[in-house]
mmCIF file of C-alpha atoms and ligand atoms in Angstrom:
data_model
loop_
_atom_site.group_PDB
_atom_site.id
_atom_site.type_symbol
_atom_site.label_atom_id
_atom_site.label_comp_id
_atom_site.label_asym_id
_atom_site.label_seq_id
_atom_site.Cartn_x
_atom_site.Cartn_y
_atom_site.Cartn_z
ATOM 1 C CA MET A 1 6.091 12.634 45.336
ATOM 2 C CA LYS A 2 3.305 10.128 46.277
ATOM 3 C CA ILE A 3 0.869 9.378 43.317
ATOM 4 C CA ASN A 4 -2.258 7.530 44.275
ATOM 5 C CA VAL A 5 -4.351 5.891 41.076
ATOM 6 C CA LEU A 6 -8.068 4.599 41.415
ATOM 7 C CA THR A 7 -8.489 1.770 38.778
ATOM 8 C CA LEU A 8 -10.117 -1.175 38.353
ATOM 9 C CA PHE A 9 -7.014 -2.302 36.451
ATOM 10 C CA PRO A 10 -4.352 -2.231 38.813
ATOM 11 C CA ASP A 11 -2.054 -4.861 36.733
ATOM 12 C CA MET A 12 -1.777 -2.283 33.579
ATOM 13 C CA PHE A 13 0.402 -0.221 35.350
ATOM 14 C CA THR A 14 3.738 -1.969 35.116
ATOM 15 C CA PRO A 15 5.268 0.294 32.373
ATOM 16 C CA LEU A 16 5.483 3.072 35.280
ATOM 17 C CA GLN A 17 7.253 0.350 37.340
ATOM 18 C CA THR A 18 10.146 -0.438 34.549
ATOM 19 C CA SER A 19 13.103 1.925 33.098
ATOM 20 C CA MET A 20 14.086 4.912 34.727
ATOM 21 C CA LEU A 21 10.636 5.530 36.429
ATOM 22 C CA GLY A 22 11.074 1.882 37.828
ATOM 23 C CA ARG A 23 14.720 2.640 39.070
ATOM 24 C CA GLY A 24 12.857 6.016 40.738
ATOM 25 C CA LEU A 25 10.265 3.781 42.575
ATOM 26 C CA GLU A 26 13.149 1.727 44.142
ATOM 27 C CA ASP A 27 15.209 4.553 44.843
ATOM 28 C CA ASN A 28 12.100 6.254 46.687
ATOM 29 C CA LYS A 29 12.210 9.359 44.569
ATOM 30 C CA TRP A 30 8.568 8.761 43.990
ATOM 31 C CA GLN A 31 5.584 6.341 45.044
ATOM 32 C CA LEU A 32 3.074 4.938 43.082
ATOM 33 C CA ASN A 33 -0.146 3.677 45.319
ATOM 34 C CA LEU A 34 -2.339 1.782 42.989
ATOM 35 C CA VAL A 35 -6.381 1.247 44.536
ATOM 36 C CA ASN A 36 -8.760 -1.161 42.871
ATOM 37 C CA PHE A 37 -12.073 0.975 43.462
ATOM 38 C CA ARG A 38 -13.789 -2.519 43.339
ATOM 39 C CA ASP A 39 -12.206 -3.208 46.725
ATOM 40 C CA PHE A 40 -14.726 -0.443 48.216
ATOM 41 C CA THR A 41 -18.128 -2.179 46.880
ATOM 42 C CA SER A 42 -20.206 -3.457 49.437
ATOM 43 C CA ASP A 43 -22.557 -5.937 47.893
ATOM 44 C CA VAL A 44 -21.150 -9.674 47.105
ATOM 45 C CA HIS A 45 -20.879 -9.346 43.196
ATOM 46 C CA HIS A 46 -18.585 -6.544 43.569
ATOM 47 C CA HIS A 47 -20.466 -4.245 41.183
ATOM 48 C CA VAL A 48 -18.819 -0.897 40.301
ATOM 49 C CA ASP A 49 -21.621 0.411 37.618
ATOM 50 C CA ASP A 50 -25.155 0.004 37.103
ATOM 51 C CA SER A 51 -27.238 0.818 34.068
ATOM 52 C CA PRO A 52 -27.982 4.706 33.326
ATOM 53 C CA TYR A 53 -30.807 6.321 34.847
ATOM 54 C CA GLY A 54 -33.187 7.655 31.918
ATOM 55 C CA GLY A 55 -32.061 4.315 29.844
ATOM 56 C CA GLY A 56 -29.913 3.776 27.119
ATOM 57 C CA ALA A 57 -26.984 1.425 26.244
ATOM 58 C CA GLY A 58 -24.060 0.688 28.443
ATOM 59 C CA MET A 59 -23.366 1.246 32.167
ATOM 60 C CA VAL A 60 -22.336 4.092 34.321
ATOM 61 C CA LEU A 61 -19.498 4.182 36.857
ATOM 62 C CA GLN A 62 -21.167 4.260 40.357
ATOM 63 C CA ILE A 63 -19.889 7.161 42.492
ATOM 64 C CA MET A 64 -19.915 5.014 45.883
ATOM 65 C CA PRO A 65 -16.718 2.737 45.227
ATOM 66 C CA ILE A 66 -15.040 5.505 43.912
ATOM 67 C CA LYS A 67 -15.986 7.896 46.749
ATOM 68 C CA LYS A 68 -14.972 5.300 49.279
ATOM 69 C CA ALA A 69 -11.516 4.742 47.996
ATOM 70 C CA LEU A 70 -10.779 8.469 47.734
ATOM 71 C CA ALA A 71 -11.527 8.775 51.344
ATOM 72 C CA SER A 72 -9.503 5.885 52.262
ATOM 73 C CA LEU A 73 -6.467 7.889 51.018
ATOM 74 C CA LYS A 74 -4.390 9.693 53.543
ATOM 75 C CA ASN A 75 -3.128 12.553 51.157
ATOM 76 C CA LYS A 76 -4.737 13.146 48.292
ATOM 77 C CA GLY A 77 -3.344 16.278 46.572
ATOM 78 C CA LYS A 78 -4.914 17.049 43.603
ATOM 79 C CA VAL A 79 -7.637 15.065 42.162
ATOM 80 C CA ILE A 80 -7.463 14.564 38.366
ATOM 81 C CA ILE A 81 -9.982 12.578 36.435
ATOM 82 C CA THR A 82 -8.985 11.576 33.099
ATOM 83 C CA ALA A 83 -11.630 11.823 30.272
ATOM 84 C CA PRO A 84 -12.051 13.057 26.160
ATOM 85 C CA GLN A 85 -13.988 16.037 27.824
ATOM 86 C CA GLY A 86 -11.019 17.504 29.974
ATOM 87 C CA LYS A 87 -8.610 20.226 29.203
ATOM 88 C CA ILE A 88 -5.413 18.885 26.743
ATOM 89 C CA PHE A 89 -2.884 17.745 28.730
ATOM 90 C CA ASN A 90 0.503 19.529 27.761
ATOM 91 C CA GLN A 91 4.176 20.009 28.863
ATOM 92 C CA LYS A 92 3.426 23.148 31.036
ATOM 93 C CA VAL A 93 0.517 20.880 32.966
ATOM 94 C CA ALA A 94 3.411 18.289 33.710
ATOM 95 C CA GLN A 95 5.810 20.866 35.003
ATOM 96 C CA ASN A 96 3.364 22.568 37.225
ATOM 97 C CA TRP A 97 2.730 18.761 38.753
ATOM 98 C CA SER A 98 5.983 17.914 39.007
ATOM 99 C CA HIS A 99 5.990 20.052 42.210
ATOM 100 C CA GLU A 100 3.479 18.522 44.097
ATOM 101 C CA GLU A 101 3.300 16.304 47.076
ATOM 102 C CA ASN A 102 0.777 14.335 46.261
ATOM 103 C CA LEU A 103 -1.575 13.414 42.974
ATOM 104 C CA THR A 104 -4.467 11.463 42.939
ATOM 105 C CA PHE A 105 -5.897 10.046 39.564
ATOM 106 C CA ILE A 106 -9.237 8.673 39.021
ATOM 107 C CA CYS A 107 -9.431 6.045 35.905
ATOM 108 C CA GLY A 108 -12.545 5.264 34.365
ATOM 109 C CA HIS A 109 -13.255 2.190 32.088
ATOM 110 C CA TYR A 110 -15.420 1.250 28.695
ATOM 111 C CA GLU A 111 -17.994 3.270 30.582
ATOM 112 C CA GLY A 112 -18.431 6.847 31.726
ATOM 113 C CA PHE A 113 -19.004 7.936 34.923
ATOM 114 C CA ASP A 114 -22.017 9.086 37.096
ATOM 115 C CA GLN A 115 -21.553 12.712 35.990
ATOM 116 C CA ARG A 116 -21.402 13.206 40.434
ATOM 117 C CA VAL A 117 -17.865 11.921 40.029
ATOM 118 C CA TYR A 118 -16.752 14.673 38.721
ATOM 119 C CA ASP A 119 -17.577 16.953 41.337
ATOM 120 C CA MET A 120 -14.904 15.349 43.460
ATOM 121 C CA ALA A 121 -11.652 16.494 40.770
ATOM 122 C CA ASP A 122 -9.679 19.411 41.021
ATOM 123 C CA GLU A 123 -8.918 18.829 37.163
ATOM 124 C CA VAL A 124 -10.359 16.769 34.427
ATOM 125 C CA VAL A 125 -8.072 16.348 32.117
ATOM 126 C CA SER A 126 -7.783 14.445 28.289
ATOM 127 C CA ILE A 127 -4.628 13.609 26.092
ATOM 128 C CA GLY A 128 -6.303 14.437 22.985
ATOM 129 C CA ASP A 129 -9.234 14.614 20.826
ATOM 130 C CA TYR A 130 -9.727 10.473 20.617
ATOM 131 C CA VAL A 131 -11.330 7.788 22.638
ATOM 132 C CA LEU A 132 -9.183 5.181 24.554
ATOM 133 C CA THR A 133 -11.209 2.343 26.345
ATOM 134 C CA GLY A 134 -10.198 3.572 29.743
ATOM 135 C CA GLY A 135 -8.316 6.319 31.531
ATOM 136 C CA GLU A 136 -5.221 3.703 32.506
ATOM 137 C CA LEU A 137 -3.360 4.831 29.275
ATOM 138 C CA PRO A 138 -3.781 8.294 29.525
ATOM 139 C CA THR A 139 -3.019 8.425 33.280
ATOM 140 C CA MET A 140 0.391 6.307 32.539
ATOM 141 C CA SER A 141 1.093 8.757 30.174
ATOM 142 C CA MET A 142 0.724 11.758 32.570
ATOM 143 C CA ILE A 143 2.518 10.007 35.222
ATOM 144 C CA ASP A 144 5.252 9.435 33.073
ATOM 145 C CA ALA A 145 5.732 13.177 31.491
ATOM 146 C CA THR A 146 5.235 14.170 35.278
ATOM 147 C CA VAL A 147 7.457 12.142 37.315
ATOM 148 C CA ARG A 148 10.564 12.590 34.714
ATOM 149 C CA LEU A 149 10.630 15.802 35.635
ATOM 150 C CA ILE A 150 11.292 15.251 39.261
ATOM 151 C CA PRO A 151 14.991 15.884 40.059
ATOM 152 C CA GLY A 152 17.347 12.718 40.072
ATOM 153 C CA ILE A 153 14.605 10.797 38.018
ATOM 154 C CA LEU A 154 16.485 11.379 34.713
ATOM 155 C CA GLY A 155 19.861 10.055 34.521
ATOM 156 C CA ASN A 156 21.515 13.511 33.147
ATOM 157 C CA ALA A 157 19.948 16.261 35.082
ATOM 158 C CA ALA A 158 20.061 18.640 32.175
ATOM 159 C CA SER A 159 18.124 16.812 29.735
ATOM 160 C CA PRO A 160 14.453 17.653 30.525
ATOM 161 C CA VAL A 161 15.853 21.367 29.958
ATOM 162 C CA ASP A 162 16.730 21.246 26.261
ATOM 163 C CA GLU A 163 13.791 18.842 25.171
ATOM 164 C CA SER A 164 10.986 19.630 22.930
ATOM 165 C CA PHE A 165 8.444 21.983 24.702
ATOM 166 C CA ALA A 166 10.500 22.491 27.590
ATOM 167 C CA GLN A 167 11.148 26.243 26.383
ATOM 168 C CA GLY A 168 8.350 26.354 24.045
ATOM 169 C CA LEU A 169 9.937 24.952 21.127
ATOM 170 C CA LEU A 170 10.526 21.758 19.476
ATOM 171 C CA GLU A 171 13.984 19.792 20.338
ATOM 172 C CA TYR A 172 17.066 20.624 17.862
ATOM 173 C CA PRO A 173 18.342 17.799 15.677
ATOM 174 C CA GLN A 174 20.874 15.441 17.693
ATOM 175 C CA TYR A 175 23.426 13.284 16.005
ATOM 176 C CA THR A 176 26.161 10.481 17.328
ATOM 177 C CA ARG A 177 28.434 8.353 15.672
ATOM 178 C CA PRO A 178 29.373 7.653 12.992
ATOM 179 C CA GLU A 179 30.538 11.195 11.449
ATOM 180 C CA GLU A 180 29.282 10.151 8.170
ATOM 181 C CA PHE A 181 26.521 7.258 7.150
ATOM 182 C CA GLU A 182 26.083 6.421 3.663
ATOM 183 C CA GLY A 183 27.059 10.048 2.268
ATOM 184 C CA MET A 184 25.149 11.564 5.022
ATOM 185 C CA LYS A 185 27.328 13.956 7.083
ATOM 186 C CA VAL A 186 26.974 15.457 10.503
ATOM 187 C CA PRO A 187 26.870 19.372 10.579
ATOM 188 C CA GLU A 188 30.080 20.566 11.048
ATOM 189 C CA VAL A 189 29.906 22.930 13.905
ATOM 190 C CA LEU A 190 28.849 20.280 15.878
ATOM 191 C CA VAL A 191 32.239 18.608 15.774
ATOM 192 C CA SER A 192 33.925 21.864 15.667
ATOM 193 C CA GLY A 193 34.282 22.247 19.439
ATOM 194 C CA ASN A 194 33.014 25.463 19.445
ATOM 195 C CA HIS A 195 30.693 25.586 22.237
ATOM 196 C CA GLN A 196 29.359 29.149 21.653
ATOM 197 C CA LYS A 197 28.712 28.255 17.915
ATOM 198 C CA ILE A 198 27.078 24.734 18.975
ATOM 199 C CA ALA A 199 24.905 26.760 21.343
ATOM 200 C CA GLU A 200 23.318 29.464 18.543
ATOM 201 C CA TRP A 201 23.406 26.638 15.848
ATOM 202 C CA ARG A 202 21.159 24.597 18.156
ATOM 203 C CA ARG A 203 18.770 27.319 18.870
ATOM 204 C CA LYS A 204 18.305 28.070 15.359
ATOM 205 C CA GLU A 205 17.288 24.784 14.359
ATOM 206 C CA ALA A 206 14.993 24.505 17.357
ATOM 207 C CA LEU A 207 13.550 27.222 15.776
ATOM 208 C CA ARG A 208 13.709 25.856 12.099
ATOM 209 C CA VAL A 209 12.040 22.434 13.537
ATOM 210 C CA THR A 210 9.467 24.506 15.189
ATOM 211 C CA TYR A 211 8.989 26.924 12.277
ATOM 212 C CA LEU A 212 8.416 24.005 9.689
ATOM 213 C CA LYS A 213 6.696 21.466 11.771
ATOM 214 C CA ARG A 214 4.653 23.146 14.579
ATOM 215 C CA PRO A 215 4.235 26.920 13.861
ATOM 216 C CA ASP A 216 1.653 27.303 16.266
ATOM 217 C CA LEU A 217 3.940 27.311 19.131
ATOM 218 C CA LEU A 218 5.792 30.261 17.658
ATOM 219 C CA GLN A 219 2.712 32.414 18.174
ATOM 220 C CA ASN A 220 2.909 32.463 21.891
ATOM 221 C CA TYR A 221 7.105 32.291 22.165
ATOM 222 C CA GLU A 222 8.935 35.084 23.473
ATOM 223 C CA PHE A 223 11.421 36.025 21.187
ATOM 224 C CA THR A 224 14.954 37.336 22.090
ATOM 225 C CA ASP A 225 16.128 39.883 19.301
ATOM 226 C CA ARG A 226 18.987 37.489 18.590
ATOM 227 C CA GLU A 227 16.149 34.728 17.824
ATOM 228 C CA LYS A 228 14.092 37.088 15.774
ATOM 229 C CA LYS A 229 17.069 37.636 13.356
ATOM 230 C CA MET A 230 17.743 33.789 13.466
ATOM 231 C CA LEU A 231 13.806 33.223 12.592
ATOM 232 C CA ALA A 232 14.050 36.008 9.742
ATOM 233 C CA GLU A 233 17.165 34.126 8.287
ATOM 234 C CA ILE A 234 15.392 30.970 8.224
ATOM 235 C CA LYS A 235 12.526 32.173 6.539
ATOM 236 C CA GLN A 236 14.644 33.133 3.872
ATOM 237 C CA GLU A 237 16.594 29.789 3.612
ATOM 238 C CA GLU A 238 13.130 27.891 3.425
ATOM 239 C CA ASP A 239 11.922 30.123 1.016
ATOM 240 C CA ARG A 240 15.011 29.363 -1.384
ATOM 241 C CA THR A 241 14.801 25.476 -0.907
HETATM 242 N N1 LIG B 1 -10.212 8.332 28.690
HETATM 243 C C1 LIG B 1 -10.815 7.742 27.210
HETATM 244 N N2 LIG B 1 -10.340 8.593 26.554
HETATM 245 C C2 LIG B 1 -9.461 9.580 27.144
HETATM 246 C C3 LIG B 1 -8.478 10.410 26.747
HETATM 247 N N3 LIG B 1 -8.466 10.950 25.243
HETATM 248 N N4 LIG B 1 -8.002 11.412 27.313
HETATM 249 C C4 LIG B 1 -8.311 10.800 28.941
HETATM 250 N N5 LIG B 1 -8.542 10.327 29.402
HETATM 251 C C5 LIG B 1 -9.505 9.247 28.172
#
């Protein structure tokens, strides 16, 4: 997958070139093309913004440099603008995007875009109901969530399957050595070596965490008969405590 990012701050993108994603770049499992749309201005001062028609405080990002930067790309794929007014990004979106050959993100900074910039986007996406200084951090979050789902990026191929949201539930609790720490023991079943029981326990605990912390996720969850029984047990157990 090749990801293009149109930004005024390409230097901000080092986190994506570190750790697992950085190794993926080195191994050519994905490519990151950072494009500074200031390079596509035609005036001597390289302005990318201007004052708003109708007056008012602040500046507005102009359409021309962004349009030209987009036109310079060979393969744009889906064009995404990150903005608080977009639809909320989630794991499902990341899963869909992880199958794309190309993606192009357009990041604003400080100010809003000229409204006509939105016409160049296939999707407008937000990472939550709060406002950041620019689209760079949201873009990095979305790229991280997407690229880590590309096969071969994470060391253990199975890890994105069990994690939170992957199957509509939060992830079950995990433990590692020591088996007992300050009186707190690892659940016995996990050291039993019985893989079927472990799988059952994990599914039930995933249901329990979701029921306790994000019950809204269960509204759209398709329960198997076994899981329906598990949830009934969980409700009884939790009501008792
Ligand atoms: N730009 C500024 N705030 C944002 C948000 N919450 N999501 C996406 N892009 C943004």
